[in-house]
mmCIF file of C-alpha atoms and ligand atoms in Angstrom:
data_model
loop_
_atom_site.group_PDB
_atom_site.id
_atom_site.type_symbol
_atom_site.label_atom_id
_atom_site.label_comp_id
_atom_site.label_asym_id
_atom_site.label_seq_id
_atom_site.Cartn_x
_atom_site.Cartn_y
_atom_site.Cartn_z
ATOM 1 C CA MET A 1 -10.081 -29.044 12.900
ATOM 2 C CA THR A 2 -7.576 -29.588 15.708
ATOM 3 C CA LEU A 3 -5.238 -26.725 16.367
ATOM 4 C CA PRO A 4 -1.493 -27.420 16.384
ATOM 5 C CA GLU A 5 -0.272 -27.358 19.969
ATOM 6 C CA GLY A 6 2.616 -25.024 20.722
ATOM 7 C CA PHE A 7 2.193 -23.000 17.525
ATOM 8 C CA ALA A 8 2.240 -19.588 19.212
ATOM 9 C CA SER A 9 5.223 -20.353 21.429
ATOM 10 C CA GLN A 10 7.250 -21.615 18.440
ATOM 11 C CA VAL A 11 6.482 -18.450 16.497
ATOM 12 C CA VAL A 12 7.363 -16.227 19.471
ATOM 13 C CA ARG A 13 10.647 -18.042 20.161
ATOM 14 C CA TRP A 14 11.642 -17.972 16.478
ATOM 15 C CA GLN A 15 10.787 -14.281 16.104
ATOM 16 C CA ARG A 16 12.949 -13.380 19.088
ATOM 17 C CA SER A 17 15.960 -15.264 17.743
ATOM 18 C CA HIS A 18 15.549 -15.242 13.945
ATOM 19 C CA GLY A 19 12.840 -12.753 13.026
ATOM 20 C CA ARG A 20 13.363 -9.319 11.569
ATOM 21 C CA SER A 21 14.648 -6.833 14.130
ATOM 22 C CA GLY A 22 16.111 -3.354 14.159
ATOM 23 C CA LEU A 23 13.434 -1.864 11.909
ATOM 24 C CA PRO A 24 12.730 1.697 13.060
ATOM 25 C CA TRP A 25 9.062 1.045 13.850
ATOM 26 C CA GLN A 26 9.982 -1.943 16.025
ATOM 27 C CA ALA A 27 11.790 0.263 18.535
ATOM 28 C CA THR A 28 8.639 2.071 19.577
ATOM 29 C CA ARG A 29 5.216 1.526 21.062
ATOM 30 C CA ASP A 30 4.043 4.930 19.909
ATOM 31 C CA PRO A 31 0.771 4.188 18.061
ATOM 32 C CA TYR A 32 1.392 7.064 15.631
ATOM 33 C CA ARG A 33 4.671 5.550 14.434
ATOM 34 C CA VAL A 34 3.366 1.987 14.402
ATOM 35 C CA TRP A 35 0.233 3.044 12.516
ATOM 36 C CA LEU A 36 2.293 4.971 9.957
ATOM 37 C CA SER A 37 4.518 1.950 9.343
ATOM 38 C CA GLU A 38 1.573 -0.465 9.090
ATOM 39 C CA ILE A 39 -0.179 1.680 6.480
ATOM 40 C CA MET A 40 3.031 2.126 4.482
ATOM 41 C CA LEU A 41 3.812 -1.599 4.627
ATOM 42 C CA GLN A 42 0.473 -2.576 3.075
ATOM 43 C CA GLN A 43 1.388 -3.852 -0.389
ATOM 44 C CA THR A 44 4.866 -2.328 -0.124
ATOM 45 C CA GLN A 45 8.189 -3.921 0.758
ATOM 46 C CA VAL A 46 10.170 -2.968 3.851
ATOM 47 C CA SER A 47 13.166 -1.778 1.812
ATOM 48 C CA VAL A 48 10.962 0.738 -0.030
ATOM 49 C CA VAL A 49 9.132 1.900 3.087
ATOM 50 C CA LEU A 50 12.249 2.749 5.122
ATOM 51 C CA GLY A 51 13.085 6.021 3.334
ATOM 52 C CA TYR A 52 9.465 7.177 3.196
ATOM 53 C CA TYR A 53 8.950 6.407 6.881
ATOM 54 C CA ASP A 54 11.952 8.550 7.866
ATOM 55 C CA ARG A 55 10.912 11.442 5.657
ATOM 56 C CA PHE A 56 7.338 11.377 6.984
ATOM 57 C CA LEU A 57 8.504 11.432 10.585
ATOM 58 C CA GLN A 58 10.900 14.282 9.914
ATOM 59 C CA ARG A 59 8.138 16.337 8.315
ATOM 60 C CA TYR A 60 5.283 15.166 10.560
ATOM 61 C CA PRO A 61 6.730 14.058 13.908
ATOM 62 C CA ASP A 62 3.298 13.489 15.457
ATOM 63 C CA VAL A 63 -0.324 13.042 14.555
ATOM 64 C CA SER A 64 -1.190 16.709 15.088
ATOM 65 C CA ALA A 65 1.460 17.819 12.581
ATOM 66 C CA LEU A 66 0.107 15.364 10.013
ATOM 67 C CA ALA A 67 -3.500 16.398 10.642
ATOM 68 C CA ALA A 68 -2.628 20.075 10.188
ATOM 69 C CA ALA A 69 -0.758 19.548 6.910
ATOM 70 C CA PRO A 70 -2.416 20.312 3.550
ATOM 71 C CA LEU A 71 -3.439 17.081 1.786
ATOM 72 C CA ASP A 72 -1.412 18.144 -1.271
ATOM 73 C CA ASP A 73 1.772 18.133 0.811
ATOM 74 C CA VAL A 74 0.998 14.672 2.194
ATOM 75 C CA LEU A 75 0.346 13.325 -1.311
ATOM 76 C CA ALA A 76 3.580 14.899 -2.529
ATOM 77 C CA LEU A 77 5.581 13.199 0.229
ATOM 78 C CA TRP A 78 3.806 9.907 -0.546
ATOM 79 C CA SER A 79 4.587 10.286 -4.242
ATOM 80 C CA GLY A 80 6.161 7.090 -5.594
ATOM 81 C CA LEU A 81 4.806 4.814 -2.855
ATOM 82 C CA GLY A 82 1.648 4.074 -4.855
ATOM 83 C CA TYR A 83 -1.878 3.163 -3.727
ATOM 84 C CA TYR A 84 -2.631 6.808 -3.031
ATOM 85 C CA SER A 85 -5.915 6.092 -1.275
ATOM 86 C CA ARG A 86 -3.662 5.074 1.621
ATOM 87 C CA ALA A 87 -2.245 8.602 1.806
ATOM 88 C CA ARG A 88 -5.677 10.233 1.630
ATOM 89 C CA ASN A 89 -6.963 7.940 4.386
ATOM 90 C CA LEU A 90 -3.801 8.563 6.417
ATOM 91 C CA HIS A 91 -4.547 12.257 6.377
ATOM 92 C CA ARG A 92 -8.255 11.772 7.200
ATOM 93 C CA CYS A 93 -7.353 9.368 9.976
ATOM 94 C CA ALA A 94 -4.935 11.871 11.559
ATOM 95 C CA GLN A 95 -7.677 14.504 11.451
ATOM 96 C CA ASP A 96 -10.173 12.078 13.036
ATOM 97 C CA VAL A 97 -7.713 11.208 15.811
ATOM 98 C CA MET A 98 -7.353 14.932 16.556
ATOM 99 C CA ALA A 99 -11.064 15.762 16.295
ATOM 100 C CA ARG A 100 -12.652 12.691 17.886
ATOM 101 C CA HIS A 101 -9.970 11.260 20.176
ATOM 102 C CA GLY A 102 -8.195 14.354 21.493
ATOM 103 C CA GLY A 103 -5.000 13.584 19.587
ATOM 104 C CA ALA A 104 -4.457 10.089 21.078
ATOM 105 C CA PHE A 105 -5.030 6.904 19.107
ATOM 106 C CA PRO A 106 -7.604 4.694 20.848
ATOM 107 C CA ALA A 107 -5.977 1.829 22.753
ATOM 108 C CA ALA A 108 -8.251 -0.972 21.510
ATOM 109 C CA SER A 109 -8.525 -2.642 18.110
ATOM 110 C CA ALA A 110 -12.322 -2.301 18.064
ATOM 111 C CA GLN A 111 -12.026 1.516 18.143
ATOM 112 C CA LEU A 112 -8.973 1.651 15.886
ATOM 113 C CA GLN A 113 -11.016 -0.146 13.226
ATOM 114 C CA GLN A 114 -13.482 2.735 13.149
ATOM 115 C CA LEU A 115 -10.790 5.105 11.828
ATOM 116 C CA PRO A 116 -10.344 5.771 8.089
ATOM 117 C CA GLY A 117 -8.005 3.347 6.334
ATOM 118 C CA ILE A 118 -7.598 1.012 9.319
ATOM 119 C CA GLY A 119 -9.024 -2.448 8.642
ATOM 120 C CA ARG A 120 -9.415 -5.279 11.101
ATOM 121 C CA SER A 121 -5.940 -6.720 10.605
ATOM 122 C CA THR A 122 -4.149 -3.360 10.772
ATOM 123 C CA ALA A 123 -6.122 -2.423 13.894
ATOM 124 C CA ALA A 124 -5.100 -5.709 15.508
ATOM 125 C CA ALA A 125 -1.439 -5.188 14.588
ATOM 126 C CA ILE A 126 -1.372 -1.689 16.111
ATOM 127 C CA ALA A 127 -3.180 -2.893 19.249
ATOM 128 C CA ALA A 128 -0.879 -5.920 19.620
ATOM 129 C CA PHE A 129 2.340 -3.938 19.114
ATOM 130 C CA CYS A 130 1.412 -0.908 21.205
ATOM 131 C CA PHE A 131 -0.952 -2.232 23.852
ATOM 132 C CA GLY A 132 -0.348 -6.018 23.930
ATOM 133 C CA GLU A 133 -3.960 -6.686 22.988
ATOM 134 C CA ARG A 134 -4.730 -10.307 22.131
ATOM 135 C CA ALA A 135 -6.128 -9.550 18.689
ATOM 136 C CA ALA A 136 -5.432 -11.652 15.586
ATOM 137 C CA ILE A 137 -3.971 -10.261 12.383
ATOM 138 C CA LEU A 138 -4.880 -11.813 9.041
ATOM 139 C CA ASP A 139 -3.303 -10.010 6.123
ATOM 140 C CA GLY A 140 -2.510 -11.837 2.881
ATOM 141 C CA ASN A 141 0.818 -13.240 4.116
ATOM 142 C CA VAL A 142 -0.623 -14.435 7.408
ATOM 143 C CA LYS A 143 -3.580 -16.071 5.671
ATOM 144 C CA ARG A 144 -1.062 -18.109 3.719
ATOM 145 C CA VAL A 145 0.915 -19.172 6.817
ATOM 146 C CA LEU A 146 -2.198 -20.167 8.760
ATOM 147 C CA ALA A 147 -4.006 -21.817 5.846
ATOM 148 C CA ARG A 148 -0.935 -23.979 5.272
ATOM 149 C CA THR A 149 -0.277 -24.780 8.913
ATOM 150 C CA LEU A 150 -3.891 -25.872 9.314
ATOM 151 C CA ALA A 151 -4.303 -27.313 5.785
ATOM 152 C CA PHE A 152 -7.317 -25.032 5.691
ATOM 153 C CA GLY A 153 -8.984 -26.230 2.497
ATOM 154 C CA ASP A 154 -12.048 -23.982 2.341
ATOM 155 C CA ASP A 155 -12.182 -21.391 -0.400
ATOM 156 C CA LEU A 156 -11.143 -18.024 1.051
ATOM 157 C CA ALA A 157 -13.167 -16.278 -1.634
ATOM 158 C CA SER A 158 -16.176 -17.164 0.517
ATOM 159 C CA PRO A 159 -16.876 -14.843 3.460
ATOM 160 C CA ALA A 160 -17.837 -17.830 5.649
ATOM 161 C CA ALA A 161 -14.443 -19.454 5.063
ATOM 162 C CA GLU A 162 -12.685 -16.199 5.793
ATOM 163 C CA ARG A 163 -14.659 -15.836 9.036
ATOM 164 C CA ALA A 164 -13.667 -19.385 9.997
ATOM 165 C CA LEU A 165 -9.987 -18.592 9.416
ATOM 166 C CA TRP A 166 -10.290 -15.449 11.566
ATOM 167 C CA GLN A 167 -11.736 -17.686 14.269
ATOM 168 C CA ARG A 168 -8.792 -20.118 14.005
ATOM 169 C CA ALA A 169 -6.354 -17.190 14.010
ATOM 170 C CA THR A 170 -7.902 -15.957 17.257
ATOM 171 C CA GLU A 171 -7.751 -19.411 18.855
ATOM 172 C CA LEU A 172 -4.038 -19.678 17.998
ATOM 173 C CA LEU A 173 -3.068 -16.463 19.844
ATOM 174 C CA PRO A 174 -0.576 -16.749 22.710
ATOM 175 C CA GLU A 175 -1.996 -16.587 26.232
ATOM 176 C CA ALA A 176 0.344 -13.863 27.491
ATOM 177 C CA ALA A 177 -0.176 -10.259 26.380
ATOM 178 C CA ASP A 178 3.613 -9.795 26.649
ATOM 179 C CA ASP A 179 4.060 -12.247 23.795
ATOM 180 C CA MET A 180 1.706 -10.422 21.447
ATOM 181 C CA PRO A 181 4.256 -8.068 19.810
ATOM 182 C CA ALA A 182 6.713 -10.917 19.048
ATOM 183 C CA TYR A 183 3.928 -13.258 17.926
ATOM 184 C CA THR A 184 2.370 -10.677 15.607
ATOM 185 C CA GLN A 185 5.748 -9.714 14.179
ATOM 186 C CA GLY A 186 6.683 -13.395 13.909
ATOM 187 C CA LEU A 187 3.669 -14.219 11.755
ATOM 188 C CA MET A 188 4.443 -11.263 9.512
ATOM 189 C CA ASP A 189 8.096 -12.303 9.248
ATOM 190 C CA LEU A 190 7.217 -15.916 8.476
ATOM 191 C CA GLY A 191 4.903 -14.847 5.677
ATOM 192 C CA ALA A 192 7.390 -12.370 4.228
ATOM 193 C CA THR A 193 10.596 -14.395 4.477
ATOM 194 C CA VAL A 194 9.911 -18.142 4.929
ATOM 195 C CA CYS A 195 6.418 -19.234 3.939
ATOM 196 C CA LEU A 196 6.617 -17.665 0.495
ATOM 197 C CA VAL A 197 3.903 -17.955 -2.136
ATOM 198 C CA ARG A 198 6.057 -20.248 -4.233
ATOM 199 C CA GLN A 199 8.662 -22.644 -2.901
ATOM 200 C CA PRO A 200 8.290 -21.922 0.819
ATOM 201 C CA SER A 201 11.436 -22.623 2.862
ATOM 202 C CA CYS A 202 9.842 -25.318 5.019
ATOM 203 C CA LEU A 203 13.221 -26.589 6.225
ATOM 204 C CA LEU A 204 13.863 -23.240 7.890
ATOM 205 C CA CYS A 205 10.371 -22.880 9.284
ATOM 206 C CA PRO A 206 9.848 -22.902 13.046
ATOM 207 C CA VAL A 207 6.434 -24.574 12.715
ATOM 208 C CA GLN A 208 7.458 -27.253 10.199
ATOM 209 C CA THR A 209 6.686 -30.116 12.585
ATOM 210 C CA LEU A 210 3.214 -28.675 13.223
ATOM 211 C CA CYS A 211 2.370 -27.806 9.640
ATOM 212 C CA ALA A 212 -0.335 -29.946 8.051
ATOM 213 C CA ALA A 213 0.374 -28.719 4.518
ATOM 214 C CA ARG A 214 3.995 -29.777 4.881
ATOM 215 C CA ARG A 215 2.873 -33.181 6.165
ATOM 216 C CA GLU A 216 0.753 -33.504 3.052
ATOM 217 C CA ASP A 217 3.814 -32.373 1.075
ATOM 218 C CA ARG A 218 1.786 -29.800 -0.836
ATOM 219 C CA PRO A 219 2.154 -26.374 0.830
ATOM 220 C CA GLU A 220 1.428 -24.546 -2.410
ATOM 221 C CA ALA A 221 -2.067 -26.080 -2.506
ATOM 222 C CA TYR A 222 -3.022 -23.585 0.252
ATOM 223 C CA PRO A 223 -4.625 -21.148 0.630
ATOM 224 C CA VAL A 224 -7.497 -22.097 -1.675
ATOM 225 C CA ARG A 225 -8.938 -19.112 -3.493
ATOM 226 C CA THR A 226 -11.030 -19.570 -6.617
ATOM 227 C CA ARG A 227 -12.000 -16.004 -7.368
ATOM 228 C CA LYS A 228 -9.162 -14.334 -9.170
ATOM 229 C CA LEU A 229 -8.720 -10.591 -9.397
ATOM 230 C CA LYS A 230 -10.330 -9.404 -12.591
ATOM 231 C CA ARG A 231 -7.779 -7.349 -14.503
ATOM 232 C CA SER A 232 -8.699 -4.797 -17.088
ATOM 233 C CA SER A 233 -6.626 -2.649 -19.380
ATOM 234 C CA GLN A 234 -6.972 0.900 -20.596
ATOM 235 C CA SER A 235 -5.127 3.107 -23.060
ATOM 236 C CA LEU A 236 -4.549 6.720 -22.114
ATOM 237 C CA TRP A 237 -2.891 9.598 -23.946
ATOM 238 C CA LEU A 238 -0.912 12.102 -21.873
ATOM 239 C CA LEU A 239 -0.392 15.611 -23.179
ATOM 240 C CA ARG A 240 3.042 16.783 -22.180
ATOM 241 C CA ALA A 241 2.472 20.454 -22.866
ATOM 242 C CA GLN A 242 5.665 22.356 -22.298
ATOM 243 C CA ALA A 243 6.216 26.115 -22.262
ATOM 244 C CA ASP A 244 9.361 27.846 -23.483
ATOM 245 C CA ASP A 245 10.610 28.284 -19.918
ATOM 246 C CA GLY A 246 10.463 24.498 -19.271
ATOM 247 C CA SER A 247 7.203 24.594 -17.287
ATOM 248 C CA VAL A 248 4.647 21.840 -17.924
ATOM 249 C CA TRP A 249 0.878 21.987 -17.672
ATOM 250 C CA LEU A 250 -0.453 19.857 -14.805
ATOM 251 C CA GLU A 251 -3.987 19.211 -13.628
ATOM 252 C CA LYS A 252 -5.300 17.761 -10.417
ATOM 253 C CA ARG A 253 -7.011 14.413 -10.989
ATOM 254 C CA PRO A 254 -10.628 14.112 -9.890
ATOM 255 C CA VAL A 255 -11.619 11.947 -6.898
ATOM 256 C CA PRO A 256 -12.421 9.074 -7.306
ATOM 257 C CA GLY A 257 -10.524 7.719 -10.307
ATOM 258 C CA VAL A 258 -7.034 6.832 -11.445
ATOM 259 C CA TRP A 259 -4.441 8.843 -9.460
ATOM 260 C CA ALA A 260 -7.209 10.686 -7.608
ATOM 261 C CA GLY A 261 -6.037 13.948 -6.058
ATOM 262 C CA LEU A 262 -2.585 13.858 -7.684
ATOM 263 C CA TYR A 263 -1.193 16.347 -10.187
ATOM 264 C CA CYS A 264 -0.970 14.833 -13.647
ATOM 265 C CA LEU A 265 -0.408 15.674 -17.294
ATOM 266 C CA PRO A 266 -3.795 16.108 -19.016
ATOM 267 C CA LEU A 267 -5.193 12.617 -19.758
ATOM 268 C CA PHE A 268 -7.312 11.609 -22.754
ATOM 269 C CA ASP A 269 -9.013 8.398 -23.866
ATOM 270 C CA SER A 270 -7.812 8.746 -27.452
ATOM 271 C CA ARG A 271 -5.298 10.644 -29.541
ATOM 272 C CA GLU A 272 -8.200 12.416 -31.272
ATOM 273 C CA ALA A 273 -9.450 13.722 -27.936
ATOM 274 C CA LEU A 274 -5.948 14.917 -27.117
ATOM 275 C CA GLU A 275 -5.662 16.699 -30.474
ATOM 276 C CA ALA A 276 -8.977 18.414 -29.879
ATOM 277 C CA ALA A 277 -7.499 20.031 -26.771
ATOM 278 C CA VAL A 278 -4.703 21.624 -28.805
ATOM 279 C CA PRO A 279 -5.172 24.615 -31.169
ATOM 280 C CA ALA A 280 -5.475 23.428 -34.800
ATOM 281 C CA ALA A 281 -2.348 25.369 -35.769
ATOM 282 C CA ASP A 282 -0.239 23.431 -33.231
ATOM 283 C CA ARG A 283 -1.449 19.900 -34.043
ATOM 284 C CA ALA A 284 1.078 19.200 -36.791
ATOM 285 C CA ALA A 285 3.898 19.800 -34.303
ATOM 286 C CA LEU A 286 2.632 17.230 -31.784
ATOM 287 C CA LEU A 287 5.369 14.691 -31.123
ATOM 288 C CA ASP A 288 4.557 11.101 -30.087
ATOM 289 C CA GLU A 289 6.938 9.725 -27.483
ATOM 290 C CA ALA A 290 7.473 6.018 -26.768
ATOM 291 C CA ALA A 291 4.358 4.373 -25.311
ATOM 292 C CA PHE A 292 4.807 2.266 -22.177
ATOM 293 C CA LEU A 293 2.910 0.001 -19.822
ATOM 294 C CA HIS A 294 2.144 0.978 -16.228
ATOM 295 C CA VAL A 295 0.673 -1.759 -14.040
ATOM 296 C CA LEU A 296 -1.867 -0.906 -11.323
ATOM 297 C CA THR A 297 -3.426 -3.454 -8.951
ATOM 298 C CA HIS A 298 -6.462 -4.200 -11.111
ATOM 299 C CA LYS A 299 -5.537 -2.552 -14.333
ATOM 300 C CA ASP A 300 -2.850 -2.337 -17.019
ATOM 301 C CA LEU A 301 -2.453 1.210 -18.266
ATOM 302 C CA HIS A 302 -1.027 1.625 -21.760
ATOM 303 C CA LEU A 303 0.299 5.167 -21.676
ATOM 304 C CA HIS A 304 0.977 7.223 -24.805
ATOM 305 C CA PRO A 305 2.801 10.487 -24.087
ATOM 306 C CA VAL A 306 2.490 13.217 -26.709
ATOM 307 C CA ARG A 307 4.655 16.301 -26.480
ATOM 308 C CA ALA A 308 3.573 19.815 -27.426
ATOM 309 C CA GLN A 309 5.603 23.010 -27.197
ATOM 310 C CA PHE A 310 3.925 26.333 -26.497
ATOM 311 C CA ALA A 311 5.094 29.882 -26.048
ATOM 312 C CA ALA A 312 4.784 30.938 -22.417
ATOM 313 C CA ASP A 313 1.095 31.645 -21.692
ATOM 314 C CA GLY A 314 0.331 30.501 -25.234
ATOM 315 C CA TRP A 315 -2.116 27.799 -24.148
ATOM 316 C CA SER A 316 -4.325 26.942 -21.215
ATOM 317 C CA ARG A 317 -7.249 24.808 -20.096
ATOM 318 C CA ALA A 318 -10.044 25.350 -17.623
ATOM 319 C CA GLU A 319 -8.362 23.319 -14.852
ATOM 320 C CA GLY A 320 -4.693 23.225 -13.929
ATOM 321 C CA GLY A 321 -1.710 25.453 -14.475
ATOM 322 C CA TRP A 322 1.912 25.775 -15.555
ATOM 323 C CA PHE A 323 4.397 24.347 -13.096
ATOM 324 C CA ALA A 324 8.121 25.074 -13.273
ATOM 325 C CA PRO A 325 10.620 22.207 -12.812
ATOM 326 C CA ALA A 326 11.579 23.561 -9.392
ATOM 327 C CA GLN A 327 8.000 22.994 -8.229
ATOM 328 C CA TRP A 328 7.679 19.386 -9.418
ATOM 329 C CA PRO A 329 9.385 17.699 -6.436
ATOM 330 C CA SER A 330 6.889 19.266 -4.036
ATOM 331 C CA LEU A 331 3.843 18.007 -5.951
ATOM 332 C CA GLY A 332 2.108 14.659 -5.615
ATOM 333 C CA LEU A 333 2.806 13.209 -9.067
ATOM 334 C CA PRO A 334 1.944 9.666 -10.228
ATOM 335 C CA THR A 335 5.089 7.587 -10.678
ATOM 336 C CA PRO A 336 4.950 7.354 -14.503
ATOM 337 C CA VAL A 337 4.459 11.118 -14.801
ATOM 338 C CA ARG A 338 7.353 11.748 -12.442
ATOM 339 C CA ARG A 339 9.522 9.469 -14.566
ATOM 340 C CA LEU A 340 8.418 11.100 -17.798
ATOM 341 C CA LEU A 341 9.318 14.519 -16.470
ATOM 342 C CA GLY A 342 12.531 13.278 -14.885
ATOM 343 C CA ALA A 343 11.290 14.890 -11.663
HETATM 344 FE FE1 SF4 B 1 4.797 -22.556 5.391
HETATM 345 FE FE2 SF4 B 1 6.348 -24.697 5.070
HETATM 346 FE FE3 SF4 B 1 6.278 -23.408 7.394
HETATM 347 FE FE4 SF4 B 1 4.214 -24.846 6.590
HETATM 348 S S1 SF4 B 1 6.278 -25.616 7.083
HETATM 349 S S2 SF4 B 1 4.136 -22.820 7.498
HETATM 350 S S3 SF4 B 1 4.243 -24.471 4.407
HETATM 351 S S4 SF4 B 1 7.032 -22.603 5.451
#
């Protein structure tokens, strides 16, 4: 496969004139800030990340502050951003940086990759932005841009094909370390704003004359991926036990599992199981609220909230406790629970 000549320089030039700029994490080479933004941006749009990024930096201005924080506080601040394993790894990573690297992120992608929650592409992005390392990124968006530019027809579900694309991505890197931040950002910007999954804006694309998929007039044929994500679905019943003073009963979810480590209404696999957790005398007063769908990456959750009213201290379970409304904002709550409670 011949590589398109001038690809890197086109991407760099376009990023400097047309790419996204002015984002708060672009104004820094501080690995802590760049790392934080990269983790938040995984599977989450820039517009959503902005507010979270600011709040995190206000609360945890450096890696030592984050490492010293209780995990519950970190999860609470992450609440609503989803994919909570990212927040748990963020916390573990900060603690590793303090314990194993003296509080300074390592300056090479090979070492960054050893830290919790930092994969090869994220390590390369941090190293390129902060240290100008010539390391290739290959997240989902970039795979699409490169697979199309190269008309890379091998099935990316196969590890060998993925390795081959990493190899091409490395060969396409610019020569100059100074160009690495703009090139890396440029690929991300192209994937996010121009080379979209459906109906890519090829007429606006800086590499249109180099792009083999465009020449074939079938950009959407790439990347090839046969193995689809297997989705499952599950029904869960949530007991919204409320005390006279407005407190609700919340329990910390076990790790691993759905919403691991977050505070949640008690969850049950069936309405019968939920009823069994309530005194017989109170079951007739259980009130079914409207069921709704909550979509996770691999799973559709059909959630059935059921409300129960108790006198203060009139009910309890082995795990968990009563939490007053004033406490809810400071807890890590799954998004649907937060919405249910109006927290
Ligand atoms: Fe994507 Fe079209 Fe650009 Fe090719 S020309 S990289 S398909 S936007």
